[in-house]
Coordinates of C-alpha atoms in Angstrom, one line a residue:
Chain H
M8 CA 33.1 25.3 -16.3
V9 CA 31.2 22.1 -16.6
V10 CA 31.9 21.9 -12.8
M11 CA 30.7 24.9 -12.0
S12 CA 27.4 24.3 -13.6
D13 CA 27.0 20.9 -12.0
I14 CA 27.7 22.5 -8.7
L15 CA 25.2 25.4 -9.2
V16 CA 22.4 23.0 -10.3
Q17 CA 23.2 20.7 -7.1
G18 CA 23.2 23.5 -5.0
V19 CA 19.8 24.8 -6.3
Q20 CA 18.4 21.3 -5.9
M21 CA 19.4 21.3 -2.2
L22 CA 18.1 25.3 -1.7
L23 CA 14.8 24.1 -3.6
V24 CA 13.8 21.0 -1.2
L25 CA 14.4 23.4 1.9
L26 CA 12.6 26.5 0.6
L27 CA 9.9 24.2 -0.6
A28 CA 9.2 22.1 2.1
P29 CA 7.2 24.3 4.6
L30 CA 5.3 25.6 1.7
L31 CA 3.9 22.3 0.6
T32 CA 2.9 21.7 4.7
G33 CA 1.4 25.1 4.5
F34 CA -0.6 24.2 1.3
V35 CA -1.7 20.8 2.6
R36 CA -3.0 22.7 5.9
K37 CA -4.9 25.1 3.8
M38 CA -6.1 22.6 1.7
K39 CA -7.6 20.6 4.6
A40 CA -9.1 23.7 6.0
R41 CA -10.8 24.5 2.8
L42 CA -12.2 21.2 2.5
V43 CA -14.2 21.4 5.8
R44 CA -15.2 25.1 4.9
R45 CA -12.9 26.8 7.3
Q46 CA -10.5 29.7 6.2
G47 CA -7.4 28.2 7.3
A48 CA -4.1 30.0 7.8
S49 CA -2.1 31.5 5.0
I50 CA 0.0 28.8 3.1
F51 CA 3.2 30.9 4.4
Q52 CA 2.3 30.5 8.0
P53 CA 4.7 27.4 8.4
Y54 CA 7.6 30.1 7.8
R55 CA 6.4 32.3 10.4
D56 CA 6.4 29.6 12.7
L57 CA 9.6 28.7 12.0
L58 CA 11.0 32.1 12.6
R59 CA 8.9 32.7 15.8
L60 CA 10.6 29.2 17.1
L61 CA 14.0 30.7 16.1
R62 CA 13.6 33.6 18.0
K63 CA 12.5 31.9 21.1
E64 CA 14.7 31.0 23.9
V65 CA 15.7 27.4 24.4
V66 CA 14.1 25.6 27.7
L67 CA 16.0 22.3 28.7
A68 CA 15.4 20.1 31.2
D69 CA 18.1 19.9 34.1
N70 CA 19.1 16.6 33.4
A71 CA 19.2 16.8 29.7
S72 CA 22.4 15.4 28.1
W73 CA 24.2 16.6 25.2
L74 CA 22.4 14.2 23.0
F75 CA 19.1 16.0 23.5
R76 CA 21.0 18.9 22.4
V77 CA 22.8 17.9 19.3
T78 CA 19.5 15.5 18.3
P79 CA 17.5 18.3 16.6
Y80 CA 20.7 19.2 14.2
V81 CA 21.7 15.4 13.5
T82 CA 18.1 14.7 12.4
F83 CA 17.5 17.8 10.2
A84 CA 20.7 17.5 8.8
A85 CA 20.2 13.7 7.8
I86 CA 16.8 14.5 6.6
W87 CA 17.9 17.3 4.3
V88 CA 20.5 15.3 3.0
A89 CA 18.3 12.4 2.1
A90 CA 15.9 15.0 0.7
A91 CA 18.5 16.6 -1.5
L92 CA 19.5 13.3 -3.0
V93 CA 16.1 12.5 -4.3
P94 CA 15.8 13.7 -7.8
T95 CA 13.2 16.5 -7.9
F96 CA 13.3 18.2 -11.5
A97 CA 16.3 16.8 -13.2
T98 CA 18.3 13.5 -13.2
G99 CA 22.0 13.0 -13.2
L100 CA 23.2 15.4 -11.0
L101 CA 26.5 16.0 -9.3
F102 CA 25.9 13.8 -5.9
N103 CA 23.4 11.5 -7.6
W104 CA 26.0 8.5 -7.8
T105 CA 25.3 8.6 -3.9
A106 CA 21.6 8.8 -4.1
D107 CA 20.8 5.1 -3.5
L108 CA 17.4 4.2 -2.3
I109 CA 18.8 1.7 0.4
A110 CA 21.4 4.8 1.7
I111 CA 18.2 7.2 1.7
V112 CA 16.2 4.7 4.0
A113 CA 19.7 4.5 5.9
L114 CA 19.7 8.1 6.6
L115 CA 16.1 8.5 7.7
G116 CA 16.3 5.5 9.9
S117 CA 19.3 7.1 11.8
A118 CA 17.5 10.1 11.9
R119 CA 14.9 8.2 13.5
F120 CA 17.1 6.3 15.7
F121 CA 18.4 9.7 17.2
L122 CA 14.9 11.2 17.7
A123 CA 13.7 8.2 19.7
L124 CA 16.8 8.3 22.0
A125 CA 16.2 11.8 22.8
G126 CA 12.6 11.0 23.4
M127 CA 13.7 8.9 26.2
D128 CA 16.8 11.1 27.4
V129 CA 14.7 13.5 29.8
G130 CA 13.1 10.6 31.5
T131 CA 9.6 11.8 31.3
S132 CA 6.8 9.4 30.6
F133 CA 5.4 10.9 27.4
G134 CA 8.7 10.8 25.6
G135 CA 8.8 6.9 26.5
I136 CA 5.5 6.3 25.3
G137 CA 6.2 8.3 22.1
S138 CA 9.6 6.6 21.5
S139 CA 8.3 3.1 21.9
R140 CA 5.3 3.6 19.5
E141 CA 7.6 5.5 17.0
V142 CA 10.1 2.4 16.9
M143 CA 6.7 -0.2 16.7
I144 CA 5.5 1.8 13.6
A145 CA 9.3 2.0 12.2
A146 CA 10.0 -1.6 12.9
L147 CA 7.0 -2.5 10.6
A148 CA 7.3 0.3 8.1
E149 CA 10.9 -0.2 7.3
P150 CA 10.8 -3.8 5.9
A151 CA 7.7 -2.6 3.7
M152 CA 9.8 0.1 2.2
L153 CA 12.9 -2.3 1.8
L154 CA 10.4 -4.7 -0.1
F155 CA 9.6 -1.6 -2.1
V156 CA 13.2 -1.0 -3.1
F157 CA 13.7 -4.4 -3.9
C158 CA 10.7 -4.3 -6.0
I159 CA 11.8 -1.2 -8.0
A160 CA 15.5 -2.4 -8.1
L161 CA 14.4 -5.7 -10.0
V162 CA 12.1 -3.6 -12.4
A163 CA 14.6 -1.1 -12.9
G164 CA 18.1 -3.3 -12.6
S165 CA 19.4 -0.6 -10.2
T166 CA 18.9 1.0 -6.9
Q167 CA 20.2 4.3 -8.0
L168 CA 17.3 6.6 -7.9
S169 CA 18.4 8.6 -11.1
T170 CA 18.7 5.5 -13.0
V171 CA 15.4 4.2 -11.8
A172 CA 13.6 7.2 -12.7
N173 CA 15.4 7.6 -16.1
F174 CA 14.2 3.9 -16.7
M175 CA 10.5 4.6 -15.6
A176 CA 10.4 7.7 -18.0
S177 CA 11.2 5.5 -20.5
S178 CA 9.1 3.4 -22.6
Y179 CA 10.5 0.0 -21.7
V180 CA 8.5 -0.3 -18.5
G181 CA 4.7 -0.8 -19.6
L182 CA 1.7 -1.6 -17.5
R183 CA 2.8 -3.9 -14.5
V184 CA 0.6 -5.2 -11.7
S185 CA 4.1 -5.1 -9.3
L186 CA 4.5 -1.4 -9.9
G187 CA 1.0 -0.5 -8.8
M188 CA 1.3 -2.6 -5.8
A189 CA 4.7 -1.4 -4.8
M190 CA 3.1 2.2 -5.4
I191 CA 0.4 1.6 -2.8
A192 CA 2.9 0.1 -0.3
L193 CA 5.0 3.4 -0.4
I194 CA 2.1 5.4 -0.1
M195 CA 1.4 3.8 3.1
V196 CA 4.5 3.5 4.1
A197 CA 4.7 7.6 3.4
L198 CA 1.2 8.1 5.1
A199 CA 2.8 6.2 8.6
E200 CA 6.4 7.8 8.5
N201 CA 5.1 11.1 8.0
A202 CA 2.8 10.9 11.2
R203 CA -0.3 11.7 8.6
I204 CA -3.7 10.9 9.7
P205 CA -4.8 7.3 9.3
V206 CA -1.5 6.4 11.5
D207 CA -1.0 9.5 13.6
N208 CA -2.8 13.0 13.9
P209 CA 0.1 15.6 14.6
A210 CA -2.2 18.4 15.4
T211 CA -3.7 16.7 18.4
H212 CA -2.0 16.4 21.9
L213 CA -4.3 13.6 23.0
E214 CA -2.0 11.1 25.0
L215 CA -4.0 8.1 24.1
T216 CA -2.9 8.3 20.3
M217 CA 0.2 10.5 19.7
V218 CA 3.3 9.1 18.6
H219 CA 5.7 11.8 16.9
E220 CA 4.3 14.6 19.2
A221 CA 4.8 12.9 22.6
M222 CA 8.5 12.3 21.4
V223 CA 9.2 15.5 20.8
L224 CA 7.3 17.3 23.8
E225 CA 10.3 18.5 25.6
Y226 CA 11.7 20.5 22.9
S227 CA 11.2 24.1 22.5
G228 CA 12.8 27.2 20.5
R229 CA 15.4 26.7 17.9
H230 CA 15.5 22.8 18.7
L231 CA 11.9 22.7 17.8
A232 CA 12.1 24.5 15.0
M233 CA 14.7 22.4 13.7
I234 CA 12.9 19.0 14.4
E235 CA 9.4 20.9 12.6
F236 CA 11.4 21.6 10.1
G237 CA 13.0 17.9 9.5
A238 CA 9.2 16.9 9.4
F239 CA 8.3 19.1 6.8
L240 CA 11.4 18.1 4.8
K241 CA 10.6 14.3 5.4
L242 CA 6.7 15.1 4.0
L243 CA 8.8 16.7 0.7
L244 CA 11.4 13.8 0.4
Y245 CA 8.3 11.1 0.3
I246 CA 6.7 12.7 -2.2
S247 CA 9.3 13.6 -4.3
L248 CA 10.2 9.9 -4.0
I249 CA 7.0 8.8 -5.4
A250 CA 7.2 11.7 -8.1
C251 CA 10.3 10.4 -9.6
V252 CA 9.6 6.8 -9.4
F253 CA 6.2 6.2 -10.6
L254 CA 5.5 9.7 -12.3
P255 CA 8.6 10.6 -13.6
W256 CA 6.9 12.9 -16.5
K257 CA 9.0 15.9 -17.9
I258 CA 11.9 15.5 -15.6
A259 CA 15.2 17.1 -16.9
V260 CA 17.6 14.4 -18.0
F261 CA 21.6 15.4 -17.0
G262 CA 23.3 17.9 -19.2
T263 CA 20.2 18.9 -21.5
G264 CA 20.5 23.0 -20.7
P265 CA 18.5 25.6 -18.5
S266 CA 15.3 25.2 -20.6
S267 CA 14.5 21.6 -20.0
Y268 CA 15.6 22.2 -16.0
A269 CA 12.8 25.3 -16.3
I270 CA 10.2 22.7 -17.7
G271 CA 11.2 19.9 -14.9
A272 CA 11.0 22.6 -12.3
V273 CA 7.6 23.8 -13.4
A274 CA 6.5 20.0 -13.6
Y275 CA 7.6 19.1 -10.2
L276 CA 5.8 22.1 -8.9
V277 CA 2.5 20.6 -10.4
K278 CA 3.3 17.1 -9.3
L279 CA 3.8 18.4 -5.7
A280 CA 0.8 20.6 -5.5
A281 CA -1.5 17.7 -6.8
A282 CA -0.1 15.4 -4.3
G283 CA -0.8 17.8 -1.4
F284 CA -4.5 18.2 -2.8
F285 CA -4.8 14.2 -2.8
L286 CA -3.2 14.1 0.6
A287 CA -5.6 16.5 2.1
L288 CA -8.6 15.2 0.5
F289 CA -7.6 11.6 1.6
E290 CA -7.0 12.9 5.2
T291 CA -10.3 14.6 5.4
A292 CA -12.0 11.5 4.2
T293 CA -10.9 9.3 6.5
A294 CA -10.8 8.4 10.1
K295 CA -7.9 8.0 12.9
M296 CA -7.2 4.4 13.3
R297 CA -6.4 2.8 16.8
V298 CA -2.8 2.6 17.4
F299 CA -3.2 -1.3 17.7
R300 CA -4.7 -1.2 14.2
I301 CA -1.5 0.1 12.9
P302 CA 0.4 -3.3 12.6
Q303 CA -2.5 -4.3 10.5
F304 CA -2.2 -1.3 8.2
L305 CA 1.4 -1.7 7.7
G306 CA 1.2 -5.5 7.4
A307 CA -0.9 -4.8 4.6
A308 CA 1.9 -2.4 2.8
L309 CA 4.6 -5.2 3.6
M310 CA 2.4 -7.8 1.9
L311 CA 1.7 -5.5 -1.1
G312 CA 5.6 -4.8 -1.5
L313 CA 6.1 -8.6 -1.0
L314 CA 3.5 -9.7 -3.5
G315 CA 4.5 -7.0 -6.2
T316 CA 8.4 -8.6 -5.7
L317 CA 6.8 -12.1 -6.3
L318 CA 4.7 -11.3 -9.2
L319 CA 7.7 -9.9 -10.8
F320 CA 9.4 -13.0 -11.3
V321 CA 6.3 -14.1 -13.2
S322 CA 6.5 -11.1 -15.7
K323 CA 9.8 -11.5 -16.3
S324 CA 10.4 -15.2 -16.5
F325 CA 10.6 -15.5 -20.4
Chain X
M29 CA 9.6 -7.9 -25.4
H30 CA 6.6 -6.1 -23.3
S31 CA 3.5 -6.0 -25.3
L32 CA 0.3 -4.1 -24.1
D33 CA -1.9 -7.6 -24.6
F34 CA 0.6 -9.3 -22.3
D35 CA 0.8 -6.5 -19.7
I36 CA -3.0 -6.0 -19.1
S37 CA -3.7 -9.3 -19.1
H38 CA -0.9 -9.6 -16.4
M39 CA -2.4 -6.9 -14.4
L40 CA -5.8 -8.0 -14.3
A41 CA -4.8 -11.8 -13.4
G42 CA -2.4 -10.1 -10.4
G43 CA -5.6 -7.8 -9.5
L44 CA -7.2 -11.0 -9.0
V45 CA -4.7 -12.3 -6.7
L46 CA -4.5 -9.4 -4.6
I47 CA -8.4 -9.2 -4.5
S48 CA -8.3 -13.1 -3.0
F49 CA -5.5 -11.4 -0.4
M50 CA -8.2 -8.8 0.6
M51 CA -10.6 -11.4 1.1
L52 CA -8.5 -13.1 3.8
Y53 CA -8.0 -9.9 5.5
Q54 CA -11.8 -9.1 5.7
D55 CA -13.5 -9.4 9.5
R56 CA -16.7 -8.3 8.4
L57 CA -19.1 -10.5 6.6
Y58 CA -20.6 -7.8 4.2
S59 CA -17.5 -6.3 3.2
L60 CA -16.4 -9.9 2.7
L61 CA -19.1 -10.5 0.3
N62 CA -18.5 -7.2 -1.5
V63 CA -14.8 -8.0 -2.2
F64 CA -16.4 -11.2 -3.4
A65 CA -18.3 -9.3 -6.0
L66 CA -15.4 -7.1 -6.9
H67 CA -13.3 -11.0 -7.3
A68 CA -15.8 -11.8 -10.0
L69 CA -15.9 -8.6 -11.6
V70 CA -12.2 -8.7 -12.1
L71 CA -12.3 -12.4 -13.3
A72 CA -15.2 -11.0 -15.9
L73 CA -12.8 -8.4 -17.0
S74 CA -9.9 -10.8 -17.5
V75 CA -11.9 -13.5 -19.5
A76 CA -13.1 -10.5 -21.8
W77 CA -9.6 -9.4 -22.1
Q78 CA -8.9 -13.3 -23.0
A79 CA -11.3 -13.3 -25.6
F80 CA -10.2 -10.5 -27.2
V81 CA -6.6 -11.2 -27.3
Q82 CA -7.1 -14.9 -28.5
D83 CA -9.8 -13.7 -30.7
A84 CA -12.1 -16.4 -29.3
P85 CA -15.6 -15.0 -29.1
H86 CA -17.2 -17.7 -27.2
L87 CA -15.2 -16.6 -23.9
Y88 CA -17.3 -13.4 -24.1
V89 CA -20.3 -15.7 -22.9
T90 CA -18.1 -16.9 -20.0
A91 CA -17.3 -13.6 -19.2
A92 CA -21.2 -12.4 -19.2
I93 CA -21.8 -15.8 -17.1
A94 CA -19.1 -14.6 -14.8
L95 CA -20.6 -11.0 -14.6
V96 CA -24.3 -11.9 -14.3
F97 CA -24.0 -15.1 -11.9
K98 CA -21.0 -14.5 -9.8
A99 CA -20.7 -10.8 -9.5
I100 CA -24.5 -10.1 -9.2
V101 CA -26.6 -12.9 -8.4
I102 CA -24.7 -15.1 -5.8
P103 CA -23.2 -11.9 -4.0
V104 CA -27.0 -10.5 -3.7
A105 CA -28.3 -13.8 -2.7
L106 CA -25.8 -14.2 -0.2
H107 CA -26.4 -10.5 1.4
R108 CA -30.0 -12.0 1.7
I109 CA -29.0 -15.3 3.2
V110 CA -26.8 -13.4 6.0
K111 CA -29.8 -11.0 6.6
Q112 CA -32.1 -13.8 6.9
L113 CA -29.9 -16.0 9.0
G114 CA -29.4 -13.0 11.3
I115 CA -26.1 -14.1 12.1
H116 CA -23.5 -11.3 13.8
R117 CA -21.6 -9.9 11.1
D118 CA -18.2 -10.3 12.7
I119 CA -16.1 -13.5 10.8
E120 CA -14.7 -15.5 13.5
S121 CA -11.5 -16.6 12.2
A122 CA -9.4 -20.0 13.2
V123 CA -6.2 -18.6 12.6
G124 CA -5.3 -14.8 13.2
I125 CA -4.9 -12.1 10.0
G126 CA -1.4 -11.9 10.3
P127 CA -0.4 -15.6 10.2
T128 CA -3.3 -16.4 7.5
M129 CA -1.4 -13.2 5.4
L130 CA 2.0 -14.9 5.8
A131 CA 0.5 -18.3 4.8
G132 CA -1.2 -16.9 1.8
M133 CA 2.1 -15.5 0.8
G134 CA 3.9 -18.6 1.2
L135 CA 1.0 -20.5 -1.1
V136 CA 1.5 -17.5 -3.8
A137 CA 5.5 -18.2 -3.7
L138 CA 4.9 -22.1 -3.8
S139 CA 2.6 -21.8 -6.9
M140 CA 4.7 -19.6 -8.7
V141 CA 7.8 -21.5 -8.2
L142 CA 6.1 -24.9 -9.1
M143 CA 4.5 -23.4 -12.1
L144 CA 7.3 -21.8 -13.5
R145 CA 9.5 -25.0 -12.9
V146 CA 7.0 -27.3 -14.6
T147 CA 5.9 -25.2 -17.8
P148 CA 9.1 -23.3 -18.9
E149 CA 8.2 -24.3 -22.7
A150 CA 4.9 -22.9 -22.5
D151 CA 3.3 -19.6 -24.0
P152 CA 4.3 -16.9 -21.7
L153 CA 0.4 -15.9 -21.3
A154 CA -0.7 -19.2 -20.4
R155 CA 1.9 -19.8 -18.0
E156 CA 1.7 -16.6 -16.5
D157 CA -2.3 -17.0 -16.2
L158 CA -1.7 -20.6 -15.0
A159 CA 0.6 -19.3 -12.3
F160 CA -1.6 -16.7 -10.9
A161 CA -4.8 -19.0 -11.4
L162 CA -3.1 -21.7 -8.8
S163 CA -2.4 -18.8 -6.7
V164 CA -5.8 -18.1 -6.7
V165 CA -7.0 -21.5 -6.1
L166 CA -4.8 -22.0 -3.3
L167 CA -5.9 -18.8 -1.5
G168 CA -9.5 -19.8 -1.8
L169 CA -8.7 -22.9 0.0
L170 CA -7.0 -20.7 2.6
V171 CA -10.2 -18.8 3.1
M172 CA -12.0 -22.0 3.5
V173 CA -9.4 -23.7 6.0
T174 CA -8.9 -20.3 8.3
R175 CA -12.6 -19.5 8.8
R176 CA -15.1 -21.3 11.0
N177 CA -18.3 -19.1 9.5
A178 CA -20.3 -21.4 6.9
V179 CA -21.0 -18.1 5.0
S180 CA -17.3 -17.3 4.6
Q181 CA -16.3 -20.8 3.7
V182 CA -19.2 -21.0 0.8
V183 CA -17.3 -17.3 -0.3
G184 CA -13.8 -19.1 -0.3
F185 CA -15.3 -22.2 -2.1
M186 CA -16.7 -19.7 -5.2
S187 CA -13.5 -17.5 -5.2
L188 CA -11.7 -21.0 -6.0
E189 CA -13.9 -21.6 -8.5
N190 CA -13.2 -18.3 -10.0
G191 CA -9.3 -19.6 -10.2
L192 CA -10.4 -22.7 -12.0
V193 CA -12.5 -20.4 -14.5
L194 CA -9.2 -18.2 -14.9
A195 CA -6.7 -21.2 -15.5
A196 CA -9.5 -22.8 -18.0
T197 CA -9.5 -19.5 -20.0
G198 CA -5.7 -19.2 -20.0
A199 CA -4.9 -22.4 -21.5
K200 CA -6.5 -21.1 -25.2
G201 CA -10.2 -21.2 -24.0
M202 CA -12.1 -24.2 -23.8
P203 CA -15.5 -25.3 -25.3
L204 CA -18.5 -23.6 -24.6
V205 CA -20.7 -26.4 -23.6
V206 CA -18.1 -27.5 -21.1
E207 CA -18.1 -23.5 -19.9
I208 CA -21.9 -23.3 -19.2
S209 CA -22.3 -26.9 -17.7
V210 CA -19.5 -25.5 -15.2
A211 CA -21.4 -22.7 -14.3
F212 CA -24.8 -24.2 -13.8
S213 CA -23.0 -27.0 -11.6
I214 CA -21.9 -24.2 -9.8
L215 CA -25.1 -22.5 -9.3
I216 CA -26.5 -25.8 -8.3
A217 CA -23.8 -26.4 -5.7
F218 CA -24.6 -22.7 -4.6
I219 CA -28.2 -23.4 -4.1
V220 CA -27.3 -27.0 -2.3
I221 CA -25.0 -24.8 -0.2
G222 CA -27.6 -22.4 0.8
I223 CA -30.3 -25.3 1.8
F224 CA -27.6 -26.7 3.9
L225 CA -27.0 -23.2 5.9
F226 CA -30.4 -23.1 6.9
R227 CA -30.6 -26.3 8.2
I228 CA -27.0 -26.2 9.9
R229 CA -28.7 -22.9 11.6
E230 CA -32.0 -24.6 12.3
R231 CA -30.4 -27.4 13.8
F232 CA -27.4 -25.6 15.9
D233 CA -28.7 -22.0 15.9
S234 CA -25.7 -20.9 14.3
V235 CA -23.6 -21.4 11.6
D236 CA -20.2 -21.6 13.1
V237 CA -19.2 -25.2 11.8
S238 CA -17.3 -26.1 14.9
A239 CA -20.7 -26.8 16.3
L240 CA -20.7 -30.1 14.0
D241 CA -17.3 -31.2 15.6
D242 CA -19.5 -31.4 19.4
Y243 CA -22.2 -33.2 17.2
R244 CA -20.1 -35.8 15.8
G245 CA -18.8 -36.6 19.5
E246 CA -15.2 -34.7 18.7
R247 CA -14.0 -32.7 21.3
R248 CA -11.4 -29.9 21.1

């Protein structure tokens, strides 16, 4: 019976991220449009886009290999697993012993690896330039992300997300400058990884600046739908990660019954909406930076992570 | 183990180190001056918090001096100097931003290692303040070393002095007379430096100190 309810809650979590991801992206787009006084598409538009793409025929290049065809599914699966592991409304779920931060970083890394390979597979110049830029960003974002992981692991004494979230929700944490730095570093990495505005603008097709779009230019039909869905999920994943590590208020602890799960779910929705709103606000307020500035931007994130880790040794030293 | 007193002073002192890094990162003169004003503001907050925690009212005077002179008077004066000198606003740095940041990280790690080894017996608050203060001082020196422009070297010098004040307040306060005399000597130093800036500009038509090398007959 207990096992059944465990499986049920974990299943709800997996479905929840799947259902909410397009809604979140739609919400951010709507907010961006409203902030610049446009009407904007409905917040359910991403669902319609996905359905439309799923109905369309796939056009493949003649020299596309099997790698090109499996990549959308591999990427989507890896990102979905990673997103389902991050605690959203409750900690201590069935598969939470696998929800290790390093494992999540590795899952996202392998998704990106396949996408970069597929970008070069057909042999067009756009795919190549997109892949090379994506890998450049990843090579800088990943160390920053790992330093954030180290910083959190030193504070909470674990890299397991449930334990981290429970620790952060407790009163042992206090006010620490390292955590603030780690949070800013994580937000910068999240902006870079999700191709948001100061790093990349997925709404344009300008060859001077496009990164992610150039890489997936050759995809169509259901393959493109899978890749787009993966991108939506990735945004949700990073926001949930920020929410569960730094704002774990009202998150349900394992085995406390359905009512606290419901409260946790409502709190999670509120956090998502707030994060989406602030993302939209930030994106309308800043300009896209040049590609050659990105290493400096991510270098700052790396520096913040490293500094946060260093400062921890001072606060822990007595 | 973690009291709120300690956490807040830790946050302010850590913020000071972070702002020193922001100073290293800037490549425009005006934004460098603004960051410097922020540095002094956080220093004033930190000193005021120390005054509250240690129950030492004379430290409030130190905080007020830091706020008035360093956060308002000197940045405004530097803004005017930059405008009068008419120098172009980019900062030429001797070393690129990336290596400079790495060197800064190394200096912070060095000061942590040193201070934590040297002072295992001391009060944790003072110990933590000393470690941060040493890193602020070293980062100020790094700003002075890596910049060619004389105005940004002045800013580095002033931020170095902020680190000294942080160290002094962490060590259970210091006598008010010493404090005031230090503040005035900084002001005098600032005036002297200001006069020097104009003299250098008159002589060489720029405030790039590498011009001095040629004057001394040194060739690169």
